[in-house]
Amino acid sequence: MTETPTAIPDSPERPGGTIATDHIFSVDEQTVLRELAGLVVTASAEYDLPGADDELIFNDILASARDVEDGVRAALLRVADCAVELAQATSELEGQPEMAPFVSLVLQCYYRDDRVMRSLDMEPRPPFPLGYAVPEGDWSMLAAVQARGKIWREV
Amino acid sequence: MSNDRDGAKAVDYSPADVLVIGAGASGAVAAWNLAETKMRIVCLEQGGWSDPSQYPSTGRDWETRTQSDFSISPNRRAQPADYPVNDDDSPIKVANFNGVGGGTVLYAGHYPRFHPSDFRVKSLDGVGDDWPVDYDTLEPFYAQNDRVTGVSGLAGDPAYPPKQSVLPPLPMGLSGQRLAEGFNKLGWHWWPSDSAIATQPYNGRDKCINLGACLYGCAQGAKASTDITYWPEAIRAGVELRAWCRVKEITVDDAGMATGAVYFDEQGVEQFQPAHVVIMACNGVGTPRILLNSKSKQFPDGLANSSGLVGKNLMLHPYASIQGIFADELDGYRGPHDSIWSQEFYETNKERGFVRGYTYEFNRGRGPVATALTGVHSGRIPWGEGHHTAYRRLFNRIAGMVSICEDLPEEHNTVTLDPELTDAHGIPAPKLSYRISDNSQKMLDYSVARASEALEAAGAYDLIVDSPITHGGWHLLGTARMGQDPSRSVVNEWGRSHDVRNLFVVDGSIFVTSAGVNPTRTIQTLALYITDQMKKRLTTLFD
Ligand SMILES: Cc1cc2nc3c(=O)[nH]c(=O)nc-3n(C[C@H](O)[C@H](O)[C@H](O)COP(=O)(O)OP(=O)(O)OC[C@H]3O[C@@H](n4cnc5c(N)ncnc54)[C@H](O)[C@@H]3O)c2cc1C
Ligand code: SF4
């Protein structure tokens, strides 16, 4: 595995993970959305993590926004109503229902980024075909259950 | 024939001996079991074959696709195979999958049997109705289905009469062990779940590799969906499965016998497939929808509906989800949904304030995106500063259980035809009207309270409760119930319509009561039993 970020993750819609340019949002709208993404998930020096406004992650967000355009537009409308500058608007916007679709999109894209997955001790790959290891557990714990005997009801 | 997945060959519209409608859990079993008769069996299925190499777990965006083309909600998925369901008048929304394999393509594979008491609810507890069949009669068919499906589990569960398991149990994992510790502290029952997931290579299927994405199709082929279990065998035995064929209605002759089905083929062209016997296997919503849409001079209220009970007594199994947050790391995104279960509160104890009971099924955890969504939307993970630290307090640290509450039959819970909404072919869509009963609500509340105690005993320091699970209408039962009395049931004790002697129902609609467990093992067992009865009565089938 290379440590270099590898653009947008593979998906059937985006084979090869190339960065898509999205035209359904104007340049101004893209600027607002990027700033908003960075408010939701901020870069962290402590964890050495990018924010959701990172270029690769934001490009993924923008490419994926097509599928939830109405929800993203609802967030833009809500932002336009803000009483304060966007940079100061977290307390006004956080938890608002109109923000939920865009926030969900941000989280979906952020938590599939290679750097973010590695920071969580995950390998940056899909579940299939390698799968994961799960410990068997201690089946001797069942002795206590068996000791109580049958609990099903005779008819 | 059109079993080939690359497109239709010339279609044979000569009369089929048996026409199965729906290629899901029960339709597959019915076709498989009748195949040995060498009758001409045709199955019409509105969806297509799934390609496991395209299942979400094969891509990095797998959690996103669970919200779109692999959503469990047909209304959200809205793929060409889907029909809309108006479930606005129900606090529990429908979950299904339309295509070869039906709901088993998405199911978790929790695979409990009913208990002997589940078939005798009226006699034991004075509610619902008794079934016209019992556990002992069905036991050999349970065992037969277990072998085809390859059920994993551990023999000796004290909540059941003795039964064998075909494959070893799924791993308990860190999450299962932690929860089991809590249950042991309280002296409560738990046991490895019976599961339709192969833990060793079985009948050409590979073993589970703990992908953790069972609800979105098993790319590994470990989970027993009928497109990879019953169907390949049935097709090899001569059954014709015609995909992308949506049935509009069942037709009848002047004598009131079914004559076949009108359907729309892949090109959207209306076709007619004549048949001597029709078997409905479209599930507890799809079957009443087609029966109610099959109106005729003889059957003005819909087919097989002289009792007025087609579409009534809908049971959905209200679920509660009770998850704990733990200080140390558990399974998280690793491992199948199934692990262990508890039936401590399964049988009636009137001191609890309700009759009947429920099963807890334990959950291992959730993926990285699902963790973020849960945390942010519940206010546990803030935006901005503090996001990452709060996220790490949840990631791989959530585990808990769902309770599956027995839903009792109530005639006001219905599937009817929506007066306006239609599918892409203009067929009226089903409309649900459903209320959670007082008994079920008490059971839900009780299950949340006891689960909270168990999670605390297991060491959880915070709880996430969701009751009822809104999008948890995955068990669709009761809308064409079995019974001996034609005025109180739609089909008889071996699945034949009381009104139409060559029409059978084998899917979840025939359930008399719902029990407090997932239904598919019993649905498939009943489909085996009914088709076995048909084979035994071939010469007198219509008497
Ligand atoms: C997300 C999810 C999780 C689940 N988890 C579990 C679990 O862990 N354990 C369990 O026991 N159960 C589970 N279930 C439920 C399980 O899938 C169902 O109980 C089971 O599939 C029902 O079997 P059936 O034969 O009644 O109908 P289905 O399997 O739903 O099959 C019906 C078939 O009929 C077809 N059909 C419908 N209408 C028409 C028409 N007009 N023309 C042609 N074809 C038509 C459909 O496309 C479908 O393929 C789950 C379901 C879902 C959606
Ligand atoms: S966890 Fe097992 S059953 Fe579930 S999808 Fe993965 S391999 Fe299949």
Coordinates of C-alpha atoms and ligand atoms in Angstrom, one line a residue, chain B residues 21-27 44-47 72 83 95-99 101-104 106-110 215 245-247 281-284 286 289-290 474-475 507-508 518-521 523, ligand 1:
Chain B
I21 CA -45.2 -16.2 -9.0
G22 CA -42.2 -14.7 -7.3
A23 CA -38.6 -16.2 -7.1
G24 CA -37.8 -15.2 -3.5
A25 CA -37.4 -17.3 -0.3
S26 CA -40.5 -19.4 -0.7
G27 CA -40.9 -19.4 -4.5
L44 CA -42.3 -15.4 -13.1
E45 CA -40.2 -12.9 -11.2
Q46 CA -40.4 -9.2 -11.6
G47 CA -36.7 -8.5 -11.0
I72 CA -33.4 -1.9 2.0
Y83 CA -42.7 -1.3 -7.1
A95 CA -38.0 -3.2 3.6
N96 CA -37.7 -5.8 0.9
F97 CA -35.7 -6.9 -2.2
N98 CA -37.2 -7.6 -5.6
G99 CA -35.3 -10.0 -7.8
G101 CA -33.7 -14.6 -4.3
G102 CA -36.2 -12.0 -3.1
G103 CA -35.6 -10.8 0.5
T104 CA -32.9 -13.4 1.0
L106 CA -30.5 -8.6 1.6
Y107 CA -31.5 -10.6 4.7
A108 CA -29.1 -10.8 7.6
G109 CA -29.4 -14.6 7.7
H110 CA -30.8 -14.7 11.2
L215 CA -27.5 -6.7 4.6
C245 CA -41.7 -10.5 -15.7
R246 CA -44.1 -8.5 -13.5
V247 CA -47.5 -10.2 -12.8
A281 CA -44.9 -16.5 -3.5
C282 CA -44.7 -12.7 -3.7
N283 CA -44.5 -12.1 0.1
G284 CA -46.9 -10.6 2.6
G286 CA -46.9 -8.6 -2.9
R289 CA -51.6 -6.9 -3.8
I290 CA -51.9 -9.3 -6.8
W474 CA -38.7 -6.5 6.8
H475 CA -41.0 -9.3 8.0
D507 CA -45.0 -17.1 1.2
G508 CA -45.1 -15.2 4.5
N518 CA -37.3 -13.9 12.2
P519 CA -39.6 -15.8 9.8
T520 CA -37.7 -17.0 6.8
R521 CA -36.7 -20.5 8.1
I523 CA -41.6 -19.6 5.5
Ligands
LIG1 C1 -32.9 -6.0 5.0 C2 -33.6 -7.2 5.3 C3 -33.1 -8.1 6.4 C4 -33.8 -9.3 6.7 N1 -33.2 -10.1 7.6 C5 -33.8 -11.3 7.9 C6 -33.2 -12.2 8.8 O1 -32.2 -12.0 9.3 N2 -33.9 -13.3 9.0 C7 -35.1 -13.6 8.4 O2 -35.6 -14.7 8.7 N3 -35.7 -12.8 7.5 C8 -35.1 -11.6 7.2 N4 -35.6 -10.8 6.3 C9 -36.9 -11.1 5.7 C10 -36.8 -12.1 4.6 O3 -36.1 -11.6 3.6 C11 -38.2 -12.5 4.2 O4 -38.9 -13.1 5.3 C12 -38.3 -13.5 3.1 O5 -37.5 -13.2 2.0 C13 -39.7 -13.6 2.7 O6 -39.9 -14.6 1.8 P1 -41.1 -14.6 0.8 O7 -41.0 -15.8 -0.1 O8 -42.4 -14.5 1.6 O9 -41.0 -13.3 -0.1 P2 -39.7 -12.6 -0.8 O10 -38.4 -13.3 -0.5 O11 -39.8 -11.2 -0.6 O12 -40.0 -12.9 -2.4 C14 -41.0 -12.4 -3.1 C15 -40.6 -12.3 -4.5 O13 -41.7 -12.0 -5.3 C16 -41.4 -11.1 -6.3 N5 -42.7 -10.4 -6.7 C17 -43.5 -9.6 -6.0 N6 -44.5 -9.2 -6.7 C18 -44.4 -9.7 -7.9 C19 -45.1 -9.6 -9.1 N7 -46.2 -8.8 -9.2 N8 -44.7 -10.3 -10.2 C20 -43.6 -11.0 -10.2 N9 -42.8 -11.1 -9.1 C21 -43.2 -10.5 -8.0 C22 -40.4 -10.2 -5.7 O14 -39.7 -9.5 -6.6 C23 -39.6 -11.2 -4.8 O15 -38.5 -11.6 -5.5 C24 -35.0 -9.6 6.0 C25 -35.4 -8.8 4.9 C26 -34.8 -7.6 4.6 C27 -35.3 -6.8 3.5

